[in-house]
mmCIF file of C-alpha atoms in Angstrom:
data_model
loop_
_atom_site.group_PDB
_atom_site.id
_atom_site.type_symbol
_atom_site.label_atom_id
_atom_site.label_comp_id
_atom_site.label_asym_id
_atom_site.label_seq_id
_atom_site.Cartn_x
_atom_site.Cartn_y
_atom_site.Cartn_z
ATOM 1 C CA MET A 231 168.452 28.910 -17.667
ATOM 2 C CA ALA A 232 167.685 29.730 -14.070
ATOM 3 C CA SER A 233 165.621 32.769 -14.916
ATOM 4 C CA SER A 234 163.625 30.982 -17.583
ATOM 5 C CA SER A 235 162.797 28.132 -15.261
ATOM 6 C CA SER A 236 161.669 30.538 -12.557
ATOM 7 C CA THR A 237 159.335 32.339 -14.949
ATOM 8 C CA GLU A 238 157.911 29.011 -15.903
ATOM 9 C CA HIS A 239 157.140 28.496 -12.255
ATOM 10 C CA THR A 240 155.088 31.658 -12.103
ATOM 11 C CA VAL A 241 153.273 30.675 -15.277
ATOM 12 C CA LYS A 242 152.473 27.386 -13.678
ATOM 13 C CA ASP A 243 151.267 29.035 -10.479
ATOM 14 C CA ASN A 244 148.941 31.291 -12.434
ATOM 15 C CA ALA A 245 147.461 28.325 -14.211
ATOM 16 C CA GLY A 246 147.162 26.443 -10.939
ATOM 17 C CA ASP A 247 143.387 26.885 -10.732
ATOM 18 C CA GLY A 248 142.879 25.025 -13.999
ATOM 19 C CA ALA A 249 142.042 21.381 -14.401
ATOM 20 C CA GLN A 250 144.492 18.574 -13.746
ATOM 21 C CA ASN A 251 145.282 18.169 -17.414
ATOM 22 C CA PRO A 252 146.903 21.520 -18.226
ATOM 23 C CA GLU A 253 149.020 21.297 -15.134
ATOM 24 C CA THR A 254 150.561 17.983 -16.067
ATOM 25 C CA LYS A 255 151.098 19.359 -19.540
ATOM 26 C CA GLU A 256 153.015 22.255 -18.033
ATOM 27 C CA GLU A 257 155.080 19.778 -16.067
ATOM 28 C CA ASP A 258 155.903 17.891 -19.250
ATOM 29 C CA LYS A 259 156.925 21.078 -20.951
ATOM 30 C CA LYS A 260 159.264 21.927 -18.110
ATOM 31 C CA ASP A 261 160.854 18.511 -18.350
ATOM 32 C CA ASP A 262 161.374 19.030 -22.051
ATOM 33 C CA SER A 263 163.100 22.358 -21.574
ATOM 34 C CA MET A 264 165.608 20.600 -19.359
ATOM 35 C CA PHE A 265 166.919 18.923 -22.493
ATOM 36 C CA GLU A 266 166.947 21.914 -24.815
ATOM 37 C CA CYS A 267 170.130 22.811 -26.638
ATOM 38 C CA ASN A 268 171.587 26.046 -25.296
ATOM 39 C CA ILE A 269 172.190 27.336 -28.823
ATOM 40 C CA CYS A 270 169.158 26.489 -30.966
ATOM 41 C CA LEU A 271 166.826 26.426 -27.931
ATOM 42 C CA ASP A 272 165.242 23.262 -29.313
ATOM 43 C CA THR A 273 165.351 19.732 -27.961
ATOM 44 C CA ALA A 274 168.980 18.667 -28.300
ATOM 45 C CA ARG A 275 169.697 16.483 -31.313
ATOM 46 C CA ASP A 276 172.901 14.398 -31.390
ATOM 47 C CA ALA A 277 173.344 15.703 -27.891
ATOM 48 C CA VAL A 278 176.723 16.376 -26.346
ATOM 49 C CA VAL A 279 177.628 17.644 -22.902
ATOM 50 C CA SER A 280 180.609 19.878 -22.227
ATOM 51 C CA MET A 281 182.935 19.219 -19.306
ATOM 52 C CA CYS A 282 181.190 22.094 -17.508
ATOM 53 C CA GLY A 283 177.927 20.186 -17.857
ATOM 54 C CA HIS A 284 176.054 22.196 -20.502
ATOM 55 C CA LEU A 285 173.941 20.476 -23.118
ATOM 56 C CA PHE A 286 174.122 21.208 -26.842
ATOM 57 C CA CYS A 287 173.299 19.668 -30.189
ATOM 58 C CA TRP A 288 176.561 18.517 -31.664
ATOM 59 C CA PRO A 289 175.984 20.445 -34.936
ATOM 60 C CA CYS A 290 175.206 23.623 -32.980
ATOM 61 C CA LEU A 291 178.245 23.359 -30.723
ATOM 62 C CA HIS A 292 180.468 22.460 -33.644
ATOM 63 C CA GLN A 293 179.425 25.569 -35.507
ATOM 64 C CA TRP A 294 179.912 27.713 -32.417
ATOM 65 C CA LEU A 295 183.470 26.417 -32.061
ATOM 66 C CA GLU A 296 184.107 26.907 -35.784
ATOM 67 C CA THR A 297 182.904 30.509 -35.636
ATOM 68 C CA ARG A 298 185.613 31.479 -33.173
ATOM 69 C CA PRO A 299 188.544 29.096 -33.401
ATOM 70 C CA ASN A 300 190.815 31.241 -31.237
ATOM 71 C CA ARG A 301 188.400 31.741 -28.353
ATOM 72 C CA GLN A 302 186.667 28.449 -27.654
ATOM 73 C CA VAL A 303 184.436 28.957 -24.637
ATOM 74 C CA CYS A 304 181.208 27.468 -23.403
ATOM 75 C CA PRO A 305 178.317 29.741 -24.517
ATOM 76 C CA VAL A 306 176.672 29.328 -21.116
ATOM 77 C CA CYS A 307 179.439 29.682 -18.532
ATOM 78 C CA LYS A 308 182.431 30.770 -20.684
ATOM 79 C CA ALA A 309 184.563 27.900 -19.438
ATOM 80 C CA ALA A 310 187.236 26.755 -21.883
ATOM 81 C CA ILE A 311 185.952 23.886 -24.004
ATOM 82 C CA SER A 312 187.258 21.917 -26.957
ATOM 83 C CA LYS A 313 185.888 19.473 -29.478
ATOM 84 C CA GLU A 314 187.860 16.661 -27.923
ATOM 85 C CA LYS A 315 186.459 17.248 -24.483
ATOM 86 C CA VAL A 316 182.736 16.818 -24.972
ATOM 87 C CA VAL A 317 180.787 13.757 -23.961
ATOM 88 C CA PRO A 318 178.124 12.440 -26.334
ATOM 89 C CA LEU A 319 174.825 11.379 -24.844
ATOM 90 C CA TYR A 320 173.454 8.125 -26.157
ATOM 91 C CA GLY A 321 169.769 7.695 -25.450
ATOM 92 C CA ARG A 322 167.815 4.646 -26.441
ATOM 93 C CA GLY A 323 167.703 4.430 -30.238
ATOM 94 C CA SER A 324 169.458 7.765 -30.663
ATOM 95 C CA SER A 325 171.905 6.467 -33.244
ATOM 96 C CA LYS A 326 169.067 5.693 -35.656
ATOM 97 C CA GLN A 327 168.087 9.332 -35.954
ATOM 98 C CA GLU A 328 171.412 10.402 -37.375
ATOM 99 C CA ASP A 329 171.198 12.242 -40.636
ATOM 100 C CA PRO A 330 173.932 11.137 -43.032
ATOM 101 C CA ARG A 331 173.576 14.356 -45.012
ATOM 102 C CA GLU A 332 174.955 16.361 -42.143
ATOM 103 C CA LYS A 333 178.119 18.056 -43.290
ATOM 104 C CA VAL A 334 179.499 18.410 -39.790
ATOM 105 C CA PRO A 335 182.154 15.938 -38.716
ATOM 106 C CA PRO A 336 180.795 13.023 -36.771
ATOM 107 C CA ARG A 337 180.159 13.540 -33.130
ATOM 108 C CA PRO A 338 183.180 12.452 -31.069
ATOM 109 C CA ALA A 339 182.814 8.988 -29.645
ATOM 110 C CA GLY A 340 182.517 8.282 -25.975
ATOM 111 C CA GLN A 341 185.706 7.362 -24.220
ATOM 112 C CA ARG A 342 185.785 4.342 -22.025
ATOM 113 C CA THR A 343 188.614 2.794 -20.102
ATOM 114 C CA GLU A 344 188.610 -0.844 -19.189
ATOM 115 C CA GLN A 345 188.451 -1.763 -15.546
ATOM 116 C CA GLU A 346 191.882 -2.014 -13.942
ATOM 117 C CA PRO A 347 193.070 -5.619 -13.859
ATOM 118 C CA GLY A 348 193.275 -7.095 -10.377
ATOM 119 C CA ASN A 349 196.407 -8.235 -8.590
ATOM 120 C CA SER A 350 196.425 -11.643 -10.282
ATOM 121 C CA PHE A 351 199.605 -10.956 -12.242
ATOM 122 C CA SER A 352 201.723 -9.433 -9.557
ATOM 123 C CA GLY A 353 203.579 -12.673 -8.924
ATOM 124 C CA PHE A 354 204.914 -12.689 -12.436
ATOM 125 C CA GLY A 355 207.843 -10.526 -11.498
ATOM 126 C CA PHE A 356 207.530 -7.752 -14.070
ATOM 127 C CA GLY A 357 205.530 -5.349 -12.068
ATOM 128 C CA ASP A 358 207.731 -4.867 -9.058
ATOM 129 C CA ASN A 359 210.303 -2.662 -10.727
ATOM 130 C CA THR A 360 213.370 -4.751 -10.003
ATOM 131 C CA PHE A 361 216.125 -5.347 -12.485
ATOM 132 C CA HIS A 362 218.744 -7.996 -11.942
ATOM 133 C CA MET A 363 221.975 -8.104 -13.768
ATOM 134 C CA SER A 364 224.816 -10.502 -13.257
ATOM 135 C CA PHE A 365 228.251 -10.573 -14.664
ATOM 136 C CA GLY A 366 230.726 -13.350 -14.209
ATOM 137 C CA ILE A 367 233.966 -14.706 -15.525
ATOM 138 C CA GLY A 368 234.287 -18.430 -15.704
ATOM 139 C CA ALA A 369 235.599 -21.297 -17.705
ATOM 140 C CA PHE A 370 233.620 -21.290 -20.927
ATOM 141 C CA PRO A 371 231.632 -24.499 -21.084
ATOM 142 C CA PHE A 372 230.846 -24.576 -17.382
ATOM 143 C CA GLY A 373 229.652 -21.051 -17.365
ATOM 144 C CA PHE A 374 226.617 -22.198 -19.269
ATOM 145 C CA PHE A 375 225.529 -24.399 -16.465
ATOM 146 C CA THR A 376 225.802 -21.716 -13.848
ATOM 147 C CA SER A 377 224.126 -18.977 -15.851
ATOM 148 C CA THR A 378 221.540 -20.878 -17.866
ATOM 149 C CA PHE A 379 220.386 -23.651 -15.636
ATOM 150 C CA ASN A 380 219.823 -21.749 -12.447
ATOM 151 C CA ILE A 381 216.126 -22.472 -12.339
ATOM 152 C CA GLY A 382 215.647 -22.768 -8.644
ATOM 153 C CA ASP A 383 217.793 -19.756 -7.979
ATOM 154 C CA GLN A 384 216.224 -17.478 -5.412
ATOM 155 C CA ARG A 385 217.776 -14.070 -5.452
ATOM 156 C CA PRO A 386 216.969 -11.544 -2.765
ATOM 157 C CA HIS A 387 214.528 -8.909 -3.859
ATOM 158 C CA ALA A 388 215.797 -5.442 -4.545
ATOM 159 C CA ALA A 389 215.462 -3.012 -1.720
ATOM 160 C CA PRO A 390 212.341 -0.845 -1.746
ATOM 161 C CA GLN A 391 212.650 2.365 -3.693
ATOM 162 C CA GLY A 392 213.814 5.482 -1.925
ATOM 163 C CA THR A 393 215.729 3.799 0.889
ATOM 164 C CA GLN A 394 219.456 4.156 1.461
ATOM 165 C CA GLN A 395 220.023 0.561 0.448
ATOM 166 C CA HIS A 396 218.205 1.068 -2.840
ATOM 167 C CA MET A 397 220.442 3.986 -3.706
ATOM 168 C CA GLU A 398 223.550 1.985 -2.929
ATOM 169 C CA GLU A 399 222.370 -0.908 -5.014
ATOM 170 C CA GLN A 400 221.639 1.338 -7.946
ATOM 171 C CA PHE A 401 225.083 2.899 -7.641
ATOM 172 C CA LEU A 402 226.785 -0.495 -7.478
ATOM 173 C CA SER A 403 224.883 -1.841 -10.462
ATOM 174 C CA LYS A 404 225.892 1.216 -12.464
ATOM 175 C CA ILE A 405 229.557 0.711 -11.561
ATOM 176 C CA PHE A 406 229.385 -2.931 -12.594
ATOM 177 C CA LEU A 407 227.690 -2.029 -15.846
ATOM 178 C CA TRP A 408 230.460 0.400 -16.731
ATOM 179 C CA LEU A 409 233.116 -2.110 -15.688
ATOM 180 C CA ALA A 410 231.502 -4.644 -18.012
ATOM 181 C CA ILE A 411 231.464 -2.217 -20.898
ATOM 182 C CA VAL A 412 235.104 -1.253 -20.353
ATOM 183 C CA PHE A 413 236.073 -4.898 -20.096
ATOM 184 C CA LEU A 414 234.252 -5.792 -23.301
ATOM 185 C CA THR A 415 235.832 -2.955 -25.254
ATOM 186 C CA TRP A 416 239.220 -4.000 -23.924
ATOM 187 C CA LEU A 417 238.516 -7.526 -25.108
ATOM 188 C CA LEU A 418 237.546 -6.300 -28.552
ATOM 189 C CA MET A 419 240.593 -4.041 -28.854
ATOM 190 C CA ALA A 420 242.990 -6.698 -27.821
ATOM 191 C CA MET B 98 199.666 21.353 -59.945
ATOM 192 C CA ALA B 99 196.664 23.643 -59.907
ATOM 193 C CA GLN B 100 197.535 25.009 -63.349
ATOM 194 C CA ASN B 101 197.163 21.590 -64.869
ATOM 195 C CA VAL B 102 193.579 21.166 -63.786
ATOM 196 C CA ASN B 103 191.097 21.151 -66.629
ATOM 197 C CA PRO B 104 189.352 24.523 -66.388
ATOM 198 C CA PHE B 105 186.067 23.006 -67.460
ATOM 199 C CA LEU B 106 186.237 20.491 -64.651
ATOM 200 C CA GLU B 107 187.083 23.201 -62.173
ATOM 201 C CA LEU B 108 184.131 25.242 -63.339
ATOM 202 C CA GLN B 109 181.891 22.269 -62.823
ATOM 203 C CA THR B 110 183.099 21.567 -59.308
ATOM 204 C CA ASP B 111 182.787 25.251 -58.512
ATOM 205 C CA ALA B 112 179.189 25.230 -59.623
ATOM 206 C CA ALA B 113 178.521 22.096 -57.634
ATOM 207 C CA LYS B 114 180.127 23.656 -54.591
ATOM 208 C CA GLN B 115 178.073 26.789 -54.979
ATOM 209 C CA SER B 116 174.817 24.877 -55.186
ATOM 210 C CA ASN B 117 175.914 22.957 -52.142
ATOM 211 C CA ASP B 118 176.620 26.198 -50.308
ATOM 212 C CA SER B 119 173.276 27.696 -51.157
ATOM 213 C CA LYS B 120 171.594 24.525 -50.009
ATOM 214 C CA LYS B 121 173.437 24.709 -46.724
ATOM 215 C CA GLY B 122 172.565 28.396 -46.491
ATOM 216 C CA SER B 123 168.869 27.714 -46.829
ATOM 217 C CA ASN B 124 169.177 25.031 -44.195
ATOM 218 C CA ASP B 125 170.848 27.513 -41.863
ATOM 219 C CA ASN B 126 168.221 30.114 -42.582
ATOM 220 C CA HIS B 127 165.595 27.634 -41.585
ATOM 221 C CA ALA B 128 167.412 27.035 -38.298
ATOM 222 C CA VAL B 129 167.752 30.783 -37.672
ATOM 223 C CA THR B 130 164.069 31.411 -38.385
ATOM 224 C CA LYS B 131 163.145 28.571 -36.095
ATOM 225 C CA ARG B 132 165.211 29.968 -33.286
ATOM 226 C CA LEU B 133 163.862 33.498 -33.781
ATOM 227 C CA HIS B 134 160.360 32.076 -33.757
ATOM 228 C CA ASN B 135 161.198 30.314 -30.529
ATOM 229 C CA GLU B 136 162.468 33.573 -29.018
ATOM 230 C CA LEU B 137 159.340 35.438 -30.067
ATOM 231 C CA MET B 138 157.214 32.810 -28.340
ATOM 232 C CA THR B 139 159.150 33.090 -25.061
ATOM 233 C CA LEU B 140 159.022 36.903 -25.241
ATOM 234 C CA MET B 141 155.244 36.835 -25.681
ATOM 235 C CA MET B 142 154.808 34.253 -22.940
ATOM 236 C CA ASN B 143 156.999 35.932 -20.349
ATOM 237 C CA GLN B 144 155.918 39.593 -20.792
ATOM 238 C CA ASP B 145 158.982 41.052 -19.108
ATOM 239 C CA LYS B 146 158.521 44.447 -17.541
ATOM 240 C CA GLY B 147 159.546 47.323 -19.728
ATOM 241 C CA ILE B 148 160.778 45.429 -22.770
ATOM 242 C CA SER B 149 159.097 44.114 -25.880
ATOM 243 C CA ALA B 150 160.085 43.155 -29.421
ATOM 244 C CA PHE B 151 158.402 42.058 -32.615
ATOM 245 C CA PRO B 152 159.523 41.299 -36.169
ATOM 246 C CA GLU B 153 159.191 44.229 -38.539
ATOM 247 C CA GLY B 154 156.818 43.198 -41.311
ATOM 248 C CA GLU B 155 157.387 39.970 -43.189
ATOM 249 C CA ASN B 156 161.130 39.855 -42.671
ATOM 250 C CA PHE B 157 161.932 37.708 -39.661
ATOM 251 C CA PHE B 158 165.535 38.948 -39.620
ATOM 252 C CA LYS B 159 164.617 42.538 -38.687
ATOM 253 C CA TRP B 160 162.946 43.245 -35.398
ATOM 254 C CA ILE B 161 161.825 46.387 -33.610
ATOM 255 C CA GLY B 162 162.324 46.380 -29.879
ATOM 256 C CA THR B 163 161.154 48.805 -27.216
ATOM 257 C CA ILE B 164 162.682 49.536 -23.848
ATOM 258 C CA ILE B 165 161.134 51.616 -21.097
ATOM 259 C CA GLY B 166 163.742 53.528 -19.116
ATOM 260 C CA PRO B 167 164.549 51.940 -15.751
ATOM 261 C CA LYS B 168 163.006 53.325 -12.586
ATOM 262 C CA ASP B 169 164.993 55.850 -10.537
ATOM 263 C CA SER B 170 167.132 56.855 -13.504
ATOM 264 C CA ALA B 171 167.187 59.890 -15.784
ATOM 265 C CA TYR B 172 165.397 57.752 -18.362
ATOM 266 C CA GLU B 173 162.486 56.781 -16.120
ATOM 267 C CA SER B 174 159.275 56.048 -18.078
ATOM 268 C CA LEU B 175 160.807 57.170 -21.398
ATOM 269 C CA LYS B 176 160.105 54.732 -24.214
ATOM 270 C CA PHE B 177 162.981 53.926 -26.575
ATOM 271 C CA LYS B 178 162.695 52.130 -29.884
ATOM 272 C CA LEU B 179 165.532 49.984 -31.158
ATOM 273 C CA SER B 180 166.210 48.096 -34.356
ATOM 274 C CA LEU B 181 167.611 44.573 -34.246
ATOM 275 C CA ASP B 182 169.241 43.206 -37.388
ATOM 276 C CA PHE B 183 169.934 39.485 -37.271
ATOM 277 C CA PRO B 184 172.722 38.149 -39.480
ATOM 278 C CA HIS B 185 172.234 34.806 -41.203
ATOM 279 C CA SER B 186 174.902 33.434 -38.904
ATOM 280 C CA TYR B 187 172.761 34.200 -35.827
ATOM 281 C CA PRO B 188 173.061 33.055 -33.029
ATOM 282 C CA TYR B 189 176.744 32.389 -33.699
ATOM 283 C CA THR B 190 177.268 36.095 -34.264
ATOM 284 C CA ALA B 191 175.527 38.934 -32.473
ATOM 285 C CA PRO B 192 172.682 40.917 -34.030
ATOM 286 C CA GLN B 193 173.245 44.580 -34.868
ATOM 287 C CA VAL B 194 171.319 46.621 -32.340
ATOM 288 C CA LYS B 195 170.754 50.361 -32.717
ATOM 289 C CA PHE B 196 168.655 53.004 -31.032
ATOM 290 C CA ILE B 197 166.005 54.442 -33.363
ATOM 291 C CA THR B 198 164.806 56.902 -30.740
ATOM 292 C CA PRO B 199 167.576 59.475 -30.085
ATOM 293 C CA CYS B 200 169.214 58.613 -26.790
ATOM 294 C CA PHE B 201 171.592 60.807 -24.787
ATOM 295 C CA HIS B 202 173.856 58.276 -23.103
ATOM 296 C CA PRO B 203 177.617 57.872 -22.568
ATOM 297 C CA ASN B 204 177.677 54.555 -24.456
ATOM 298 C CA VAL B 205 175.381 55.529 -27.343
ATOM 299 C CA ASP B 206 176.617 57.694 -30.217
ATOM 300 C CA ASN B 207 174.637 60.139 -32.361
ATOM 301 C CA GLY B 208 173.815 57.430 -34.880
ATOM 302 C CA GLY B 209 172.239 55.263 -32.208
ATOM 303 C CA ASN B 210 175.115 52.753 -32.145
ATOM 304 C CA ILE B 211 175.548 51.080 -28.796
ATOM 305 C CA CYS B 212 178.842 50.174 -27.167
ATOM 306 C CA LEU B 213 178.073 47.048 -25.188
ATOM 307 C CA ASP B 214 180.498 44.171 -24.707
ATOM 308 C CA ILE B 215 177.921 41.402 -25.100
ATOM 309 C CA LEU B 216 177.062 42.756 -28.557
ATOM 310 C CA LYS B 217 180.746 42.656 -29.531
ATOM 311 C CA ASP B 218 183.450 40.329 -28.263
ATOM 312 C CA LYS B 219 181.545 38.962 -25.253
ATOM 313 C CA TRP B 220 178.695 37.675 -27.413
ATOM 314 C CA SER B 221 177.500 34.167 -26.666
ATOM 315 C CA ALA B 222 175.079 31.997 -28.613
ATOM 316 C CA LEU B 223 173.047 31.726 -25.439
ATOM 317 C CA TYR B 224 172.016 35.401 -25.480
ATOM 318 C CA ASP B 225 168.713 36.207 -27.095
ATOM 319 C CA VAL B 226 166.504 39.215 -27.809
ATOM 320 C CA ARG B 227 165.212 39.185 -24.256
ATOM 321 C CA THR B 228 168.648 39.230 -22.602
ATOM 322 C CA ILE B 229 169.931 41.845 -25.069
ATOM 323 C CA LEU B 230 167.043 44.209 -24.346
ATOM 324 C CA LEU B 231 167.333 43.642 -20.597
ATOM 325 C CA SER B 232 171.080 44.337 -20.780
ATOM 326 C CA ILE B 233 170.497 47.587 -22.670
ATOM 327 C CA GLN B 234 167.825 48.563 -20.158
ATOM 328 C CA ILE B 235 170.335 48.054 -17.365
ATOM 329 C CA LEU B 236 172.998 49.922 -19.344
ATOM 330 C CA LEU B 237 170.703 52.979 -19.456
ATOM 331 C CA GLY B 238 170.779 53.238 -15.667
ATOM 332 C CA GLU B 239 174.376 52.098 -15.226
ATOM 333 C CA PRO B 240 176.561 53.506 -18.009
ATOM 334 C CA ASN B 241 180.213 52.649 -18.461
ATOM 335 C CA ILE B 242 181.805 56.080 -18.070
ATOM 336 C CA ASP B 243 185.352 54.871 -18.753
ATOM 337 C CA SER B 244 184.909 54.181 -22.475
ATOM 338 C CA PRO B 245 182.338 56.691 -23.685
ATOM 339 C CA LEU B 246 181.040 57.100 -27.226
ATOM 340 C CA ASN B 247 179.381 60.326 -26.171
ATOM 341 C CA ALA B 248 181.958 62.285 -24.161
ATOM 342 C CA LEU B 249 179.496 65.049 -23.270
ATOM 343 C CA ALA B 250 177.076 62.566 -21.719
ATOM 344 C CA ALA B 251 179.928 60.962 -19.792
ATOM 345 C CA SER B 252 181.047 64.319 -18.380
ATOM 346 C CA LYS B 253 177.523 65.295 -17.321
ATOM 347 C CA TRP B 254 176.695 61.950 -15.662
ATOM 348 C CA GLN B 255 177.888 63.134 -12.240
ATOM 349 C CA LYS B 256 175.381 66.006 -12.193
ATOM 350 C CA GLN B 257 172.130 64.112 -12.561
ATOM 351 C CA GLU B 258 169.859 67.195 -12.592
ATOM 352 C CA GLU B 259 171.634 68.675 -15.592
ATOM 353 C CA TYR B 260 172.043 65.264 -17.156
ATOM 354 C CA LYS B 261 168.302 64.653 -17.092
ATOM 355 C CA LYS B 262 167.699 67.916 -18.950
ATOM 356 C CA TYR B 263 170.024 66.742 -21.733
ATOM 357 C CA VAL B 264 168.191 63.416 -21.879
ATOM 358 C CA ILE B 265 164.789 65.071 -22.199
ATOM 359 C CA ASP B 266 166.111 67.515 -24.815
ATOM 360 C CA ALA B 267 167.537 64.761 -26.971
ATOM 361 C CA TYR B 268 164.490 62.527 -26.591
ATOM 362 C CA LYS B 269 161.940 62.663 -29.399
ATOM 363 C CA GLU B 270 159.255 60.076 -29.320
ATOM 364 C CA ALA B 271 159.224 58.191 -32.602
#
């Protein structure tokens, strides 16, 4: 591309003595060639851009990839490319020009991710990676009250991850979990 | 399952498929002609030094190219003719390029076949007649001695005086 654009410069310089009109025409032509498909050398139709930034018609690029399924590289810079990793270009009214007779698979759709939600939900208690588990033995009917109706119960937060205390807490909770399982199996066996 | 298909039906779908294929083929041909036309225009506009190409007769898929040997090489100011055969799958596959003018060169055999990576596995749809001819022009002055098609030429390359004699002997203007 670089060489072709430079030759166009010299062409333009040669024609520099001409009237205003041809010069602007030349300028237009140069602008057009910016948007030429690198395979059919025509203005890109159903344009897609590879991750390395090179412009192609989707039908042209698709056929190029089909021709050599085991060596999928960009025709311009030989970077690895794949059908999944091209970005379609949507100009104004571009979708209306699509030809339904085209036998090539539809151009991959653009991928968009929604904006990250703000911090408004952080108080909900799910996000902070803490897991509480309690295990108790009590007289049956009263146990309900202590375990179910502890609405205002404020437990201390778990220690931040990676600290010594966090490790100890994890270890303890594992021990209690196993104790609970052993106890339950013993209950069932008995 | 395939054995149970009504042969008549299969015949019909086959025919339909074939007509579809030929339709697609003509479409492709149109695209190939358009691109070749485009290339011809840029070649005529740019007028690169020492290379030229033009379709041979009515057939747009066969071109004749000429290369003038690069300066300061054994091929200086010699004019070589080449044939370019474009497949219908162009530019997805490379054209077949051959020397018509006999050329004594390590990477060109007696039949005029050229050993050049961009015409084989390194081919890219971006290459065109202009870049092919420029690459071959460069190849004339900078052969790849390590994988020669013409072992004699490869062995003589180091002695340029003698090498040039071989080049002139082999050269016959077409």
